[in-house]
XYZ file of C-alpha atoms in Angstrom:
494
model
C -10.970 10.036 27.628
C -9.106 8.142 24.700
C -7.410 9.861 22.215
C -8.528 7.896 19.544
C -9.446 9.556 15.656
C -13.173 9.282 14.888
C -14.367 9.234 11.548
C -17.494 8.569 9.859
C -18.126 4.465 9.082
C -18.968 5.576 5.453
C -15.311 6.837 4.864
C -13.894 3.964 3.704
C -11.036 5.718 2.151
C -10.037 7.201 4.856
C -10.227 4.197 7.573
C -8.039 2.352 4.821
C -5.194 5.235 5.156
C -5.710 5.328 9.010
C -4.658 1.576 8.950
C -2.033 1.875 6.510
C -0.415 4.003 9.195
C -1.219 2.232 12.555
C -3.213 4.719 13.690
C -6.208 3.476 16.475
C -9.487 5.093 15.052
C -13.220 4.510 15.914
C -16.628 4.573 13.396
C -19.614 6.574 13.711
C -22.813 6.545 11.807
C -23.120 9.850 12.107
C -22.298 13.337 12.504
C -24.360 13.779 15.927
C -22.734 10.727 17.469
C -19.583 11.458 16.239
C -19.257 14.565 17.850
C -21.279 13.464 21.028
C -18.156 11.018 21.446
C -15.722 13.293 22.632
C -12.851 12.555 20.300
C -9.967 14.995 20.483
C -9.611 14.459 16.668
C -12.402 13.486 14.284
C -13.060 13.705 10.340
C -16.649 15.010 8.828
C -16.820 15.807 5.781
C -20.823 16.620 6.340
C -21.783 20.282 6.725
C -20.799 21.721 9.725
C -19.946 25.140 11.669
C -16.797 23.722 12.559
C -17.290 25.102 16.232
C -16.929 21.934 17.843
C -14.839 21.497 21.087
C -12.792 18.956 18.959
C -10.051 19.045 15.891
C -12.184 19.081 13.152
C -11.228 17.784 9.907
C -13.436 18.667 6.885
C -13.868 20.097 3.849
C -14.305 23.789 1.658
C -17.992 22.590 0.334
C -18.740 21.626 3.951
C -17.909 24.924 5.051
C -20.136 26.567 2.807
C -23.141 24.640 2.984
C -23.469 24.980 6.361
C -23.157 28.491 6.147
C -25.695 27.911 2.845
C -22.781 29.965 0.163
C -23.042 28.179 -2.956
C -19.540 26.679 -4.013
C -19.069 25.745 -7.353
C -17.009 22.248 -8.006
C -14.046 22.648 -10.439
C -11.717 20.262 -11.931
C -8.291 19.669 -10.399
C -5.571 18.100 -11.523
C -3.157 18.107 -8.926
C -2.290 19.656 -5.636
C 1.389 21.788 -4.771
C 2.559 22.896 -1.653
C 5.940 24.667 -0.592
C 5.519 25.014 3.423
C 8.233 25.184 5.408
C 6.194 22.777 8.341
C 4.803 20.625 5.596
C 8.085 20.630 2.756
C 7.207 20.705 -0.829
C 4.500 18.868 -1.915
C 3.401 18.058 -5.538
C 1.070 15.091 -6.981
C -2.117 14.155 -8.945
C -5.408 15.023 -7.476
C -7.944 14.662 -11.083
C -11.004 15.078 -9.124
C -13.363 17.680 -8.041
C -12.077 20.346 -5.763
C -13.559 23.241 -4.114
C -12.665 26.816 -2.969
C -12.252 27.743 0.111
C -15.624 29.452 0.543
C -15.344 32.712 3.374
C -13.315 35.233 4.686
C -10.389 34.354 6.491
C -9.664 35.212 9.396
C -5.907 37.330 10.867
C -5.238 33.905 12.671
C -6.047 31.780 9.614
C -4.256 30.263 6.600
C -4.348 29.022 2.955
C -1.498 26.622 2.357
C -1.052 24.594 -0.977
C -3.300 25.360 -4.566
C -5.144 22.823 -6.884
C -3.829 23.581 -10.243
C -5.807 22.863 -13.602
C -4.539 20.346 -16.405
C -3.936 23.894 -18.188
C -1.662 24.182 -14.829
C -3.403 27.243 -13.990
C -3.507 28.079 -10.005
C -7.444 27.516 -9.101
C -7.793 30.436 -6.432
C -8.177 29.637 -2.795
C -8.151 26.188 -3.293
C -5.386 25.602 -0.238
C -5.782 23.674 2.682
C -6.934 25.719 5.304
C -5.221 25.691 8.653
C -7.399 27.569 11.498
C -7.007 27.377 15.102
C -8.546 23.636 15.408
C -9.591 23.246 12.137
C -8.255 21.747 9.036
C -10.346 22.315 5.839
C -9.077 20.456 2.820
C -9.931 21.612 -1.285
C -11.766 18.061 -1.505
C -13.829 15.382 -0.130
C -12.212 12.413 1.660
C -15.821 10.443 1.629
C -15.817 10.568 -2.329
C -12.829 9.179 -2.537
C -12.763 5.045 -3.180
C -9.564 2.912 -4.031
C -10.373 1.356 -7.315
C -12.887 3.337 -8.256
C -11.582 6.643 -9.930
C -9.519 5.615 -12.606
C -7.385 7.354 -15.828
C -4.335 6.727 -18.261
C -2.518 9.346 -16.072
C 1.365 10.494 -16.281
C 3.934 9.050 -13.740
C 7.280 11.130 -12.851
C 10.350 10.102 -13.061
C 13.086 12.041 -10.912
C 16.320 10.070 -12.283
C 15.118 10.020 -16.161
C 13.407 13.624 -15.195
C 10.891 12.382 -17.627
C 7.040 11.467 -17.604
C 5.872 8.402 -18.518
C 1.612 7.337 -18.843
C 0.181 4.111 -17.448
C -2.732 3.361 -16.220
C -3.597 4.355 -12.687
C -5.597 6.204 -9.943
C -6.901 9.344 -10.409
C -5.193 10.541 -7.249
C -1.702 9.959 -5.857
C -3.068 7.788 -2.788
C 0.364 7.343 -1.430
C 1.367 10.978 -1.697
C -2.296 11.836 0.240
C -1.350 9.924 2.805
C 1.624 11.028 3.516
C -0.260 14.310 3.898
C -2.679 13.107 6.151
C -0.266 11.629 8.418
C 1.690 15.034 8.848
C -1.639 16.390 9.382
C -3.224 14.203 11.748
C 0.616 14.446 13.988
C -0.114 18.343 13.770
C -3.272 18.363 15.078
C -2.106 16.439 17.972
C 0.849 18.291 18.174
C -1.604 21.632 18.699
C -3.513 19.550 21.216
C -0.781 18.574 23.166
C -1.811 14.950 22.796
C -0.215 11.849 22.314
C -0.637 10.325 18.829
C -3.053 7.397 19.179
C -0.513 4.556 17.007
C -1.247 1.405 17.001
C 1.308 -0.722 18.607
C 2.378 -3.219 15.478
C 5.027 -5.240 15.212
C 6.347 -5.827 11.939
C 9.568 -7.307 9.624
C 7.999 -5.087 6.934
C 9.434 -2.110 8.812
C 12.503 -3.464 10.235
C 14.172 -3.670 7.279
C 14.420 -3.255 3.478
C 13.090 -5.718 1.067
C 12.388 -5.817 -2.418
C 10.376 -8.051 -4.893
C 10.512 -8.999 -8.465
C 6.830 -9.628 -10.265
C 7.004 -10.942 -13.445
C 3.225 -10.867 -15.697
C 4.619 -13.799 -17.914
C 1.797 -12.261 -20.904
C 2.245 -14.970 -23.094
C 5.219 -18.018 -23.064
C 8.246 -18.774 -24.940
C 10.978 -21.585 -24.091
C 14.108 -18.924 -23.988
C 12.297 -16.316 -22.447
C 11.483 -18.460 -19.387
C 14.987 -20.155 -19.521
C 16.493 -16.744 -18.909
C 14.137 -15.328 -16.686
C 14.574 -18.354 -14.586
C 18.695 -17.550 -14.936
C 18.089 -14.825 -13.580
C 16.514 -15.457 -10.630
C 18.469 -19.227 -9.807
C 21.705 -16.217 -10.531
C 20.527 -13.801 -7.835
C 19.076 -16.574 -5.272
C 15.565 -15.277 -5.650
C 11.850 -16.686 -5.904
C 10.441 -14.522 -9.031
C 6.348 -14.397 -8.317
C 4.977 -14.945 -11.811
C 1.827 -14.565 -12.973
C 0.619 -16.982 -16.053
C -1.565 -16.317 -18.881
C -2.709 -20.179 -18.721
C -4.394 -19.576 -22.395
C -0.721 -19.766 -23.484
C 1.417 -21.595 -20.460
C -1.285 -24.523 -20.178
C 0.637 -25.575 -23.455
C 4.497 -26.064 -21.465
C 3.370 -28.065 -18.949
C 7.421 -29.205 -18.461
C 7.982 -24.957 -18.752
C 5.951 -24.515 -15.596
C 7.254 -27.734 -14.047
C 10.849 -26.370 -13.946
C 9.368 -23.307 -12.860
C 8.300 -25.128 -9.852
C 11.780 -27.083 -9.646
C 13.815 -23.761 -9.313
C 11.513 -22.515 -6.058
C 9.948 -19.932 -8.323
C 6.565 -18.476 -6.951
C 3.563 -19.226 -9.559
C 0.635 -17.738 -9.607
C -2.478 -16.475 -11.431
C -2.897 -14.177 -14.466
C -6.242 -15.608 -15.584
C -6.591 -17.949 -18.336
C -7.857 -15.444 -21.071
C -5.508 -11.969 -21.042
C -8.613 -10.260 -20.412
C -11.179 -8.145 -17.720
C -14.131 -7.934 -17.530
C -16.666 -6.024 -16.741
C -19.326 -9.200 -15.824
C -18.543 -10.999 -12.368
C -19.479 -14.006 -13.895
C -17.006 -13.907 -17.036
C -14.599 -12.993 -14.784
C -15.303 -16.152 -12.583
C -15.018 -18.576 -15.495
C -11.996 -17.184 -16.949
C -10.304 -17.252 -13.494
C -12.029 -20.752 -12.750
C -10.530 -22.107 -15.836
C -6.626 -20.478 -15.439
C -7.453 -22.503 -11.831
C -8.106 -25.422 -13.491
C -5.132 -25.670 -15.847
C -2.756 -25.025 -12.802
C -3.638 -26.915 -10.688
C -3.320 -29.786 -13.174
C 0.677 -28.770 -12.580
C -0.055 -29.619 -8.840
C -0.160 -25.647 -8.023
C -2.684 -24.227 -5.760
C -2.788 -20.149 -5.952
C -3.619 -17.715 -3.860
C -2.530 -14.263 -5.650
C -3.773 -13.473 -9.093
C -3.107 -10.211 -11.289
C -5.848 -8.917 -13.479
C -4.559 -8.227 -17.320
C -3.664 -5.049 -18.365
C -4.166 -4.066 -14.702
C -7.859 -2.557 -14.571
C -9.523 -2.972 -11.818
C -13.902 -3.950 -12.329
C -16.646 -4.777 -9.512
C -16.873 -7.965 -11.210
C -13.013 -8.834 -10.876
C -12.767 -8.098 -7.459
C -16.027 -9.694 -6.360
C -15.061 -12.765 -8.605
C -11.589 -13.107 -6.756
C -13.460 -12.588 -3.507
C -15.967 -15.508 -4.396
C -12.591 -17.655 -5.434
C -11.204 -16.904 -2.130
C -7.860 -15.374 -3.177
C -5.847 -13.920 -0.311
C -4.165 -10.962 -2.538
C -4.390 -9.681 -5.706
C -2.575 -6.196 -7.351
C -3.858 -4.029 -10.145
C -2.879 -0.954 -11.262
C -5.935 0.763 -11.322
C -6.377 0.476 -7.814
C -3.419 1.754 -6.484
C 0.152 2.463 -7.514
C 3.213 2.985 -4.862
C 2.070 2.806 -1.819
C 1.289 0.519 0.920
C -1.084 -2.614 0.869
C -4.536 -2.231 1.641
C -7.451 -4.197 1.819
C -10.827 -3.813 -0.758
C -14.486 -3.866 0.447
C -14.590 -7.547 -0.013
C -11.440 -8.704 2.326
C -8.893 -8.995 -0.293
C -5.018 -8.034 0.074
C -3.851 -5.327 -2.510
C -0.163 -4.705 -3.012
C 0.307 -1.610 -5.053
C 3.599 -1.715 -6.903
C 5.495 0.744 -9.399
C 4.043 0.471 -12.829
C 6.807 1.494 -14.956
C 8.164 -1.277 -17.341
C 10.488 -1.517 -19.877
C 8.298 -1.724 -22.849
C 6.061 1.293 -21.410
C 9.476 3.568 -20.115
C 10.703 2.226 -23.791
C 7.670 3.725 -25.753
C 8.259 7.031 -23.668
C 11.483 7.179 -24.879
C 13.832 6.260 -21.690
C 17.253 4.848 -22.751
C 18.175 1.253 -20.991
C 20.013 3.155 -18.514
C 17.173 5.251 -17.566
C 15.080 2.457 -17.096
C 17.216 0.823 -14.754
C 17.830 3.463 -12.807
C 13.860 4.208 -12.622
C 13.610 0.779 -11.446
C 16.336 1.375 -8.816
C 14.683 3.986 -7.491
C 11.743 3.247 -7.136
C 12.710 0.300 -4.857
C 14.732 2.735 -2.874
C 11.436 5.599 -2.579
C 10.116 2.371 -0.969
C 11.846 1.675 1.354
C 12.189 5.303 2.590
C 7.851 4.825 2.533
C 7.945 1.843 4.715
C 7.271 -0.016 1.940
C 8.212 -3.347 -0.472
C 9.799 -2.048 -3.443
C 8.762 -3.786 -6.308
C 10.124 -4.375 -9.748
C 7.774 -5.380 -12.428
C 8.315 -6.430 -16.138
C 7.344 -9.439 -18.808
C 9.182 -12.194 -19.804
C 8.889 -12.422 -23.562
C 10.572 -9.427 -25.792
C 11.141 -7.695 -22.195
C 13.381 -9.025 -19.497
C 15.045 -11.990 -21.931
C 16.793 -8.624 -23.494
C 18.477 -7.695 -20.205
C 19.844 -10.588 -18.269
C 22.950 -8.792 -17.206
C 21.209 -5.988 -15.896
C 18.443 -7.686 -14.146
C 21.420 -9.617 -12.145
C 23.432 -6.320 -11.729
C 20.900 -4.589 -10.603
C 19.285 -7.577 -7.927
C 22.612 -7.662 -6.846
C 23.422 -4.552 -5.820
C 20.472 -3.980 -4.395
C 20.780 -6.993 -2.239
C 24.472 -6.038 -1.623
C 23.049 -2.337 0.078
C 21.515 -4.234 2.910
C 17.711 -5.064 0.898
C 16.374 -8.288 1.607
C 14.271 -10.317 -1.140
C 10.666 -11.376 -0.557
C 8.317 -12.665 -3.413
C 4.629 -11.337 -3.380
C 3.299 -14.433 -1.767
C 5.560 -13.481 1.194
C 4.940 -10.392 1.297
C 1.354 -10.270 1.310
C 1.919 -12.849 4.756
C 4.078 -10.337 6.437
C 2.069 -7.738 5.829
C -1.566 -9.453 7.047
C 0.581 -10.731 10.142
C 1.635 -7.499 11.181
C -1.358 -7.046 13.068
C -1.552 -10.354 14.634
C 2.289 -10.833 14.958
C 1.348 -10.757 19.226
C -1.134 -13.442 18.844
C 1.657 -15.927 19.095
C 1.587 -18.578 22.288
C 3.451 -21.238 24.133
C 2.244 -25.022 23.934
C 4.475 -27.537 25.159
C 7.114 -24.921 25.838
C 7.026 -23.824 21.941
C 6.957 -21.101 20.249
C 3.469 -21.297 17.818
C 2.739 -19.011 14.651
C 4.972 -16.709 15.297
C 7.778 -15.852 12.605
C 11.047 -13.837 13.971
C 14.223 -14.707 13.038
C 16.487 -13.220 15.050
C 15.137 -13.387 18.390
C 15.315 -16.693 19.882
C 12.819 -17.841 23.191
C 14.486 -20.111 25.604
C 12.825 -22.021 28.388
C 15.302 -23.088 31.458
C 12.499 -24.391 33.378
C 8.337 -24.354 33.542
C 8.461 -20.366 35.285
C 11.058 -18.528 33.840
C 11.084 -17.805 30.271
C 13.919 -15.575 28.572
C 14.072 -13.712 25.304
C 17.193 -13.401 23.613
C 18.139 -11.158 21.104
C 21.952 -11.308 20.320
C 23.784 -10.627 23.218
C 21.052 -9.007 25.345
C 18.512 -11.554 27.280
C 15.324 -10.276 29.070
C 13.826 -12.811 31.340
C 10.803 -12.944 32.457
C 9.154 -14.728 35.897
C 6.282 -16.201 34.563
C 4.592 -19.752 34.007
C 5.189 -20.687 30.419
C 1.331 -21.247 29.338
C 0.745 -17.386 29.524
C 0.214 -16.689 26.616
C 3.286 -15.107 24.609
C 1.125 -11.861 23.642
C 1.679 -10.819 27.512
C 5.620 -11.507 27.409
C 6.006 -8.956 23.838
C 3.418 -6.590 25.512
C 5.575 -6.646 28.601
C 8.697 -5.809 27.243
C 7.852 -4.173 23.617
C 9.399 -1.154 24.426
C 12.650 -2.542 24.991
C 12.573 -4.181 21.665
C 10.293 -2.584 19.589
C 13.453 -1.084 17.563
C 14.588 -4.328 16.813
C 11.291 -5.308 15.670
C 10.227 -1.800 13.774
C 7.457 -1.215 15.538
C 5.506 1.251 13.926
């Protein structure tokens, strides 16, 4: 028997937060042949008796319709937990959430309560922990990325301050967090090895950073000392342009290009819509005008970060290999939409917005800093974000101080267009192989292959060689396989 997580094909939420973390899960149709496949751990948020031989995951409304108790939905706003196994939780959950429906039992527990927007305590909305059950106050299946937006508050824990954007109506990174501590302590009850996905990837290995810029309009000095900035601090900026307004400095964009700056789409209107196929021509023509500049995209950034069927499926019809709005997710790690394309959430606090909430210039620096640091704790690519014009021409000086000390605490810098790469190699980082003694498509810096004759090959990393007796054609997946546990914390395998 594996011990792989089963879950139903329609939660498409939760496979997305299953591969965020690496974890090796299979699809089901449906509840019968989901629990007719013998899974240790599975999710089902259908009703149930939750007397299955497995570690069921579900929910309080499942509970009671299968035992036929109505269960009234209420409106949450967000979840808290002080545990001592699960720490101190706190974060946005504005969606519907349930009570915990029956009686419990000596050997069962409520952790955690759904408070109101009137932050009243909605009773026995906890997570419930039972002996192989975990019941949660809402319903993974409802959830979509993208789909349930708001203008919701952020937190700030250096300004100790809120701040409102526009966003997801749930904390996504924050859930899975919690789902990852839950999943490890269901196995940890079974006595079962967590089923993790062995990944290889840079993203993990060490700290990076990135610097978006949403260049919302164009002026000459504004672009002269954005592009300071980055030629200052050795980094490729990844800016999107409003082509309605950039299409007019052709020689703007061309030294753009000059100083190795990473350029990229922010439509040609600033505007979303609702219509794939005014979407499609107002991406079509900020296409057009760019690649008159000899500049082929592959990222684009919707304006004023809202997130429509039509803009995704018109990005998907373009072929774009990333793209990053707001409304779809916010701090957390990439994921990938129903049509195939790359989102990387960042941090959505700018100056002008931290600014109208009344954070001083010091607070929003140290926001910024931060939140590139929570990042990296997260696994993640911290990202700073801000515009050009009336924005980050105000604060050269800080901009470099700030790049620079980050850079001087061990982060590395990566633009967007790199970091979308690393992160859809990190699955396919073992697919690598050896023609004509090569190394192809694989990207590692510091381990170098060397080939003393057609049968042996060695890796080297540093100091320390591993060799390996065997002819050179196999391909290199074997050779990583072989030895990835002797590696894998050079290489962050996750």
């Amino acid at each position: 028997m594996n011990h792989h997580i089963g879950i139903l094909e329609k939660n498409k939420y939760l496979a997305s937060v299953l591969e965020q973390c690496n974890f090796v899960y299979e699809t089901f149709s449906s509840a019968e042949t989901l629990y007719a496949s013998d899974l240790p751990v599975v999710f089902c948020d259908e009703p149930c008796e939750a007397d299955t031989d497995c570690f069921l995951f579900t929910n309080h409304q499942s509970l009671a319709a299968a035992k036929h108790i109505t269960n009234t939905e209420q409106s949450g706003f967000y979840f808290a937990m002080e545990d001592v196994e699960f720490g101190t939780r706190s974060f946005l959950i504005d969606i519907p959430c349930f009570q915990y429906p029956i009686t419990l039992d000596s050997s069962d527990s409520l952790r955690g309560t759904v408070f109101d927007r009137q932050n009243s305590p909605l009773q026995n909305t906890g997570i419930l922990f039972s002996e192989q059950l975990i019941s949660l106050p809402f319903i993974l299946c409802n959830l979509n990325l993208g789909e349930q937006l708001s203008r919701r508050p952020y937190y700030s824990k250096t300004a100790q301050k809120h701040f409102v954007e526009i966003g997801p109506a749930v904390d996504f990174a924050a859930l899975r967090r919690l789902l990852f501590s839950l999943i490890q302590y269901a196995y940890l009850q079974l006595k079962l090895p967590i089923p993790l996905e062995e990944t290889t990837s840079l993203l993990t290995a060490k700290k990076y950073f990135s610097v978006r810029i949403d260049a919302d309009g164009c002026t000459k000095k504004s672009t002269e000392v954005c592009q300071q900035i980055a030629v200052a601090t050795g980094c490729s900026f990844t800016w999107f342009l409003d082509m309605e307004e950039w299409k007019k400095h052709r020689h703007l964009i061309a030294s753009l290009v000059a100083a190795n700056q990473d350029i990229q789409l922010h439509c040609y209107h600033h505007m979303t819509y609702f219509s794939k196929k005014t979407n499609l021509l107002n991406l079509q023509r900020g296409l057009k005008y760019l690649k008159r500049n000899r500049i082929n995209p592959i990222g684009v950034v919707s304006p004023f970060g809202f997130y429509t069927p039509g803009f995704a499926d018109a990005i998907s019809d373009l072929n774009m290999s990333y793209s990053s709005e707001f409304a779809y997710n916010v701090d957390d790690k990439p994921s990938y939409t129903d049509n195939h394309i790359l989102q990387l959430p960042i941090h959505c606090g700018s100056i002008g917005t931290l600014q109208k909430y009344g954070f001083t210039d010091t607070e929003i620096f140290a926001d910024f800093e931060a939140a590139v640091r929570e990042a990296a704790e997260d696994g993640r690519v911290g990202i700073i974000y801000d515009h050009p014009v009336g924005r980050m021409e105000k604060y050269p000086s800080e901009f470099i101080a700030l790049i620079n000390k980050l850079k001087s605490d061990g982060f590395e810098y990566l633009n967007y267009t790199e970091y979308a790469q690393l992160w859809k190699e990190k699955r396919s980082i073992f697919n690598a192989s050896l023609e004509m003694n090569r190394v192809q498509n694989l990207s590692i810096e510091d381990i170098a292959f060397v080939y003393p004759n057609e049968s042996i090959m060695k890796i080297a990393y540093e100091d320390t060689i591993i060799q390996l007796r065997e002819a050179a054609q196999t391909p290199l997946q074997y050779y990583l396989f072989a030895i990835k546990r002797k590696i894998a914390y050079l290489l962050g395998i996750r």
